[in-house]
């Protein structure tokens, strides 16, 4: 069975996401399987997912996906480049994916491919160094450097196209073809409701304001149902505020060398984190003290979470397994094929990781620890099952 890959967070799943899955089948054929690689309990902007990964994955399968695999936390809490690279490695390792379908402000993959080629060219590093000397943020310098090489470099000013370029970089040599679908509805992080489709950030904002029914009315129906069930069980919404003291306590425990070990390169940002973490009474205060014009806030938030979870400064070179979060009948057929085509072990039972070697065990132990800390962000931590006792959700036809 041919499969289209989608890289996502579904935090939460809304109608724009449903539209993307439908477009994938319209463009590639109605029998195309939809295989999602989804962040688990932590998201790339540096935050907890509002609902647990299995609930979000099951909602995706009830909304058009066939199989959802987990993007492990070292890649989920990484830069756009690391996030894309890890997810593409998982898609490639399945041996089942022919196309990667993603939302785009431009709706055309060709200029994003040209941007990706320019970023990987020998001319780009020197162009970037020259722009960084001007003192602007890394994203601004990167965009100007790219514009000096290709006219399509303006794509790096648009959030979905930024990820699209990173996807195209990661796809080079993989044999998987990029397919860009014009984004519908509100802009990424936009507060409006364009074409009746709100952004995930706008929905999260409504939830934080206590406007639950308004927020869930903008979600895919299966997501709204899953969220209500998770809330009733005491597992949603996960909230940074519930964990703030725990995070600050962990950060105060770290020495300057620990912060230095988290930093890639020699930028000296770790010193600012070390000094601020010693006295900051809130995460907002810490981030306000650390921030400079050069570093995007999402990068600073990811650094805080990587420190809290004890993650290495960079993800491992390769994923160690393909962990299944949810599937339907077509998804289980994909899994059956992957038993023959996959380049990595397919993990459906947590205990099976013990047979996969030390690298896989270390990665799963890290994920399990992160999940236990995620539980502290939920209304009832005791209601969140341990990763070692949690298996995939299998959605049967007619079961919702």
Tab-separated table of C-alpha atoms in Angstrom, residues 36-334:
chain	number	residue	atom	x	y	z
A	36	UNK	CA	1.573	10.525	10.525
A	37	UNK	CA	4.694	11.168	12.579
A	38	UNK	CA	3.467	13.107	15.604
A	39	UNK	CA	5.185	14.755	18.556
A	40	UNK	CA	4.419	13.022	21.829
A	41	UNK	CA	3.734	14.858	25.078
A	42	UNK	CA	6.004	17.822	24.294
A	43	UNK	CA	5.840	20.208	21.357
A	44	UNK	CA	8.429	22.038	19.334
A	45	UNK	CA	7.656	25.537	20.596
A	46	UNK	CA	8.811	24.406	24.054
A	47	UNK	CA	5.676	23.407	25.968
A	48	UNK	CA	3.527	20.524	27.126
A	49	UNK	CA	0.967	19.192	24.658
A	50	UNK	CA	-2.494	20.109	25.956
A	51	UNK	CA	-3.596	16.446	25.840
A	52	UNK	CA	-1.660	13.199	25.903
A	53	UNK	CA	-0.163	11.678	22.796
A	54	UNK	CA	-2.354	8.566	22.637
A	55	UNK	CA	-5.553	10.629	22.853
A	56	UNK	CA	-4.357	12.983	20.114
A	57	UNK	CA	-3.181	10.088	17.942
A	58	UNK	CA	-6.496	8.263	18.291
A	59	UNK	CA	-8.339	11.467	17.347
A	60	UNK	CA	-6.148	11.700	14.241
A	61	UNK	CA	-7.033	8.141	13.206
A	62	UNK	CA	-10.711	8.939	13.689
A	63	UNK	CA	-10.247	12.021	11.484
A	64	UNK	CA	-8.529	10.574	8.411
A	65	UNK	CA	-5.129	9.189	9.418
A	66	UNK	CA	-4.432	5.467	9.275
A	67	UNK	CA	-1.288	5.097	11.356
A	68	UNK	CA	0.392	7.449	13.841
A	69	UNK	CA	4.011	6.970	14.882
A	70	UNK	CA	5.676	8.900	17.691
A	71	UNK	CA	8.367	11.511	17.124
A	72	UNK	CA	10.552	10.901	20.205
A	73	UNK	CA	11.082	13.797	22.571
A	74	UNK	CA	14.724	14.575	21.643
A	75	UNK	CA	13.522	15.527	18.141
A	76	UNK	CA	10.144	16.955	19.203
A	77	UNK	CA	11.931	19.513	21.413
A	78	UNK	CA	14.451	20.465	18.758
A	79	UNK	CA	14.915	23.290	16.272
A	80	UNK	CA	12.868	23.279	13.084
A	81	UNK	CA	15.819	21.607	11.382
A	82	UNK	CA	16.131	18.883	14.024
A	83	UNK	CA	12.363	18.388	14.224
A	84	UNK	CA	12.118	17.928	10.452
A	85	UNK	CA	15.207	15.740	10.200
A	86	UNK	CA	14.046	13.346	12.910
A	87	UNK	CA	10.540	13.028	11.514
A	88	UNK	CA	11.784	12.438	7.957
A	89	UNK	CA	14.163	9.753	9.218
A	90	UNK	CA	11.193	7.972	10.776
A	91	UNK	CA	9.150	8.255	7.576
A	92	UNK	CA	12.038	6.956	5.486
A	93	UNK	CA	12.694	4.111	7.924
A	94	UNK	CA	9.152	2.780	7.442
A	95	UNK	CA	9.953	1.870	3.850
A	96	UNK	CA	6.291	2.579	3.113
A	97	UNK	CA	6.119	6.323	2.388
A	98	UNK	CA	6.337	7.747	-1.133
A	99	UNK	CA	5.337	11.373	-0.480
A	100	UNK	CA	5.530	13.888	2.353
A	101	UNK	CA	2.474	16.169	2.378
A	102	UNK	CA	2.572	19.425	4.337
A	103	UNK	CA	0.745	22.728	4.644
A	104	UNK	CA	2.318	25.781	3.075
A	105	UNK	CA	1.550	29.477	2.805
A	106	UNK	CA	2.736	29.339	-0.811
A	107	UNK	CA	1.154	26.008	-1.731
A	108	UNK	CA	4.006	25.029	-4.059
A	109	UNK	CA	6.884	22.701	-3.160
A	110	UNK	CA	9.198	23.736	-6.028
A	111	UNK	CA	10.419	27.075	-4.568
A	112	UNK	CA	10.874	25.415	-1.171
A	113	UNK	CA	13.061	22.760	-2.784
A	114	UNK	CA	15.165	25.534	-4.363
A	115	UNK	CA	15.523	27.201	-0.958
A	116	UNK	CA	16.587	23.870	0.556
A	117	UNK	CA	19.221	23.369	-2.131
A	118	UNK	CA	20.587	26.873	-1.544
A	119	UNK	CA	20.771	26.309	2.224
A	120	UNK	CA	22.796	23.158	1.587
A	121	UNK	CA	25.106	24.831	-0.925
A	122	UNK	CA	28.722	25.728	-0.252
A	123	UNK	CA	27.951	29.440	-0.647
A	124	UNK	CA	25.450	29.656	2.185
A	125	UNK	CA	27.686	29.393	5.306
A	126	UNK	CA	29.783	32.418	4.305
A	127	UNK	CA	26.669	34.421	3.377
A	128	UNK	CA	25.194	33.610	6.793
A	129	UNK	CA	28.383	34.621	8.630
A	130	UNK	CA	28.325	37.998	6.930
A	131	UNK	CA	24.694	38.599	7.878
A	132	UNK	CA	25.215	37.513	11.490
A	133	UNK	CA	27.896	40.185	11.857
A	134	UNK	CA	25.100	42.773	11.583
A	135	UNK	CA	23.765	41.710	14.993
A	136	UNK	CA	20.242	40.672	14.037
A	137	UNK	CA	18.530	37.477	15.183
A	138	UNK	CA	19.631	34.209	13.623
A	139	UNK	CA	16.323	33.756	11.707
A	140	UNK	CA	16.553	37.274	10.218
A	141	UNK	CA	20.199	36.796	9.245
A	142	UNK	CA	19.427	33.392	7.754
A	143	UNK	CA	16.602	34.772	5.649
A	144	UNK	CA	18.716	37.640	4.275
A	145	UNK	CA	21.556	35.265	3.477
A	146	UNK	CA	19.181	32.987	1.599
A	147	UNK	CA	17.616	35.907	-0.283
A	148	UNK	CA	21.082	36.751	-1.526
A	149	UNK	CA	21.259	33.319	-3.138
A	150	UNK	CA	17.724	32.634	-4.404
A	151	UNK	CA	14.750	34.961	-4.925
A	152	UNK	CA	12.452	32.499	-3.123
A	153	UNK	CA	14.317	33.113	0.146
A	154	UNK	CA	11.345	35.082	1.459
A	155	UNK	CA	9.801	31.704	2.296
A	156	UNK	CA	11.795	31.828	5.538
A	157	UNK	CA	9.496	34.591	6.777
A	158	UNK	CA	6.431	32.303	6.737
A	159	UNK	CA	6.083	29.696	9.519
A	160	UNK	CA	4.724	26.778	7.501
A	161	UNK	CA	7.094	27.440	4.628
A	162	UNK	CA	10.023	27.524	7.075
A	163	UNK	CA	9.152	23.984	8.118
A	164	UNK	CA	8.505	23.086	4.486
A	165	UNK	CA	12.042	24.152	3.563
A	166	UNK	CA	13.418	22.059	6.427
A	167	UNK	CA	11.357	19.091	5.242
A	168	UNK	CA	12.782	19.516	1.739
A	169	UNK	CA	16.315	19.653	3.155
A	170	UNK	CA	15.742	16.478	5.129
A	171	UNK	CA	14.175	14.725	2.116
A	172	UNK	CA	17.255	15.153	-0.089
A	173	UNK	CA	18.342	11.699	-1.228
A	174	UNK	CA	15.476	9.946	0.553
A	175	UNK	CA	13.370	9.116	-2.492
A	176	UNK	CA	10.319	10.666	-0.781
A	177	UNK	CA	8.678	13.443	-2.800
A	178	UNK	CA	7.462	16.696	-1.164
A	179	UNK	CA	3.878	17.810	-1.787
A	180	UNK	CA	2.873	21.286	-0.564
A	181	UNK	CA	-0.810	22.008	0.082
A	182	UNK	CA	-1.999	25.600	0.372
A	183	UNK	CA	-2.790	26.331	4.010
A	184	UNK	CA	-6.433	27.191	4.636
A	185	UNK	CA	-7.898	29.270	7.429
A	186	UNK	CA	-6.104	31.406	9.986
A	187	UNK	CA	-2.397	32.014	9.767
A	188	UNK	CA	-0.034	29.996	11.934
A	189	UNK	CA	-0.359	31.449	15.455
A	190	UNK	CA	-3.099	33.753	14.124
A	191	UNK	CA	-5.947	34.776	16.409
A	192	UNK	CA	-8.646	35.042	13.742
A	193	UNK	CA	-10.796	32.287	12.265
A	194	UNK	CA	-10.218	32.332	8.522
A	195	UNK	CA	-12.495	30.137	6.356
A	196	UNK	CA	-13.934	28.811	9.623
A	197	UNK	CA	-10.564	27.248	10.506
A	198	UNK	CA	-8.742	28.531	13.567
A	199	UNK	CA	-5.054	28.032	14.315
A	200	UNK	CA	-4.051	25.592	17.025
A	201	UNK	CA	-2.582	28.478	19.040
A	202	UNK	CA	-5.918	30.331	18.953
A	203	UNK	CA	-7.705	27.209	20.197
A	204	UNK	CA	-5.179	26.792	23.011
A	205	UNK	CA	-5.666	30.432	23.962
A	206	UNK	CA	-9.416	29.905	24.250
A	207	UNK	CA	-8.839	26.880	26.477
A	208	UNK	CA	-6.536	28.905	28.736
A	209	UNK	CA	-9.238	31.576	29.001
A	210	UNK	CA	-11.805	29.007	30.113
A	211	UNK	CA	-13.728	29.164	26.807
A	212	UNK	CA	-13.775	25.391	26.418
A	213	UNK	CA	-16.887	25.007	24.286
A	214	UNK	CA	-15.765	27.739	21.890
A	215	UNK	CA	-12.335	26.108	21.633
A	216	UNK	CA	-13.627	22.588	21.104
A	217	UNK	CA	-16.088	23.839	18.518
A	218	UNK	CA	-13.050	24.764	16.410
A	219	UNK	CA	-11.419	21.336	16.793
A	220	UNK	CA	-12.032	18.275	14.680
A	221	UNK	CA	-15.029	16.476	16.258
A	222	UNK	CA	-12.927	13.455	17.256
A	223	UNK	CA	-10.412	15.767	18.943
A	224	UNK	CA	-13.148	17.567	20.860
A	225	UNK	CA	-14.504	14.236	22.083
A	226	UNK	CA	-11.036	12.992	23.022
A	227	UNK	CA	-10.263	16.187	24.920
A	228	UNK	CA	-13.486	15.987	26.930
A	229	UNK	CA	-12.727	12.380	27.858
A	230	UNK	CA	-9.174	13.279	28.869
A	231	UNK	CA	-10.415	16.210	30.945
A	232	UNK	CA	-12.979	14.044	32.714
A	233	UNK	CA	-10.247	11.497	33.465
A	234	UNK	CA	-8.007	14.190	34.968
A	235	UNK	CA	-5.425	14.038	32.175
A	236	UNK	CA	-6.173	17.349	30.414
A	237	UNK	CA	-5.409	20.095	29.967
A	238	UNK	CA	-1.693	19.781	30.664
A	239	UNK	CA	-0.462	23.135	31.908
A	240	UNK	CA	2.945	24.736	32.277
A	241	UNK	CA	1.718	26.594	35.351
A	242	UNK	CA	1.217	23.331	37.267
A	243	UNK	CA	4.873	22.432	36.733
A	244	UNK	CA	6.462	25.854	37.089
A	245	UNK	CA	7.899	25.310	40.585
A	246	UNK	CA	9.121	21.831	39.649
A	247	UNK	CA	10.868	23.217	36.556
A	248	UNK	CA	12.433	26.096	38.492
A	249	UNK	CA	13.630	23.679	41.169
A	250	UNK	CA	15.300	21.502	38.543
A	251	UNK	CA	16.939	24.525	36.896
A	252	UNK	CA	18.299	25.825	40.221
A	253	UNK	CA	19.944	22.473	40.753
A	254	UNK	CA	22.027	22.832	37.566
A	255	UNK	CA	25.564	24.152	37.612
A	256	UNK	CA	27.069	26.394	34.967
A	257	UNK	CA	28.764	23.392	33.349
A	258	UNK	CA	25.377	21.672	33.013
A	259	UNK	CA	24.000	24.657	31.111
A	260	UNK	CA	27.145	24.789	28.967
A	261	UNK	CA	26.657	21.134	28.034
A	262	UNK	CA	23.187	21.982	26.690
A	263	UNK	CA	24.510	24.630	24.296
A	264	UNK	CA	25.534	23.825	20.762
A	265	UNK	CA	28.301	26.170	19.638
A	266	UNK	CA	30.110	28.801	21.664
A	267	UNK	CA	27.525	31.535	21.964
A	268	UNK	CA	27.676	32.025	25.730
A	269	UNK	CA	23.907	31.881	26.177
A	270	UNK	CA	24.381	29.266	28.898
A	271	UNK	CA	25.853	31.887	31.227
A	272	UNK	CA	22.677	33.948	31.037
A	273	UNK	CA	20.588	30.869	31.816
A	274	UNK	CA	22.799	29.911	34.750
A	275	UNK	CA	22.681	33.365	36.348
A	276	UNK	CA	18.946	33.816	35.842
A	277	UNK	CA	18.014	30.305	36.990
A	278	UNK	CA	19.592	31.016	40.385
A	279	UNK	CA	17.134	33.784	41.261
A	280	UNK	CA	14.156	33.842	38.877
A	281	UNK	CA	10.859	33.389	40.728
A	282	UNK	CA	8.943	32.453	37.570
A	283	UNK	CA	9.639	31.077	34.137
A	284	UNK	CA	8.420	34.326	32.610
A	285	UNK	CA	11.015	36.222	34.647
A	286	UNK	CA	13.738	33.767	33.679
A	287	UNK	CA	12.953	33.994	29.963
A	288	UNK	CA	12.653	37.782	30.074
A	289	UNK	CA	16.088	38.009	31.696
A	290	UNK	CA	17.731	35.605	29.264
A	291	UNK	CA	16.230	36.826	26.008
A	292	UNK	CA	18.156	38.959	23.532
A	293	UNK	CA	17.360	40.153	20.025
A	294	UNK	CA	19.372	37.293	18.579
A	295	UNK	CA	17.487	34.323	20.039
A	296	UNK	CA	13.826	33.465	19.286
A	297	UNK	CA	11.706	32.815	22.378
A	298	UNK	CA	10.856	29.303	21.161
A	299	UNK	CA	14.537	28.393	21.276
A	300	UNK	CA	14.817	29.661	24.855
A	301	UNK	CA	11.716	27.716	25.897
A	302	UNK	CA	13.097	24.552	24.305
A	303	UNK	CA	16.341	25.032	26.230
A	304	UNK	CA	14.368	25.254	29.481
A	305	UNK	CA	12.495	22.038	28.690
A	306	UNK	CA	15.625	20.210	27.583
A	307	UNK	CA	17.234	21.151	30.889
A	308	UNK	CA	14.140	20.098	32.840
A	309	UNK	CA	13.945	16.712	31.121
A	310	UNK	CA	17.676	16.049	31.106
A	311	UNK	CA	17.873	15.789	27.304
A	312	UNK	CA	21.203	15.826	25.470
A	313	UNK	CA	22.115	19.046	23.599
A	314	UNK	CA	21.297	17.401	20.262
A	315	UNK	CA	19.133	14.418	19.289
A	316	UNK	CA	20.812	11.078	18.563
A	317	UNK	CA	22.027	10.541	15.025
A	318	UNK	CA	19.204	8.112	14.246
A	319	UNK	CA	15.916	7.005	15.855
A	320	UNK	CA	16.150	3.559	17.424
A	321	UNK	CA	12.645	2.264	16.680
A	322	UNK	CA	9.247	3.127	15.192
A	323	UNK	CA	6.756	3.422	18.054
A	324	UNK	CA	3.088	3.033	17.157
A	325	UNK	CA	0.631	5.343	18.951
A	326	UNK	CA	-2.598	4.579	17.061
A	327	UNK	CA	-3.863	2.762	13.968
A	328	UNK	CA	-7.015	1.656	12.190
A	329	UNK	CA	-7.502	-1.392	9.973
A	330	UNK	CA	-5.700	0.180	7.023
A	331	UNK	CA	-2.985	1.253	9.454
A	332	UNK	CA	-2.537	-2.298	10.696
A	333	UNK	CA	-2.175	-3.367	7.057
A	334	UNK	CA	0.550	-0.730	6.689
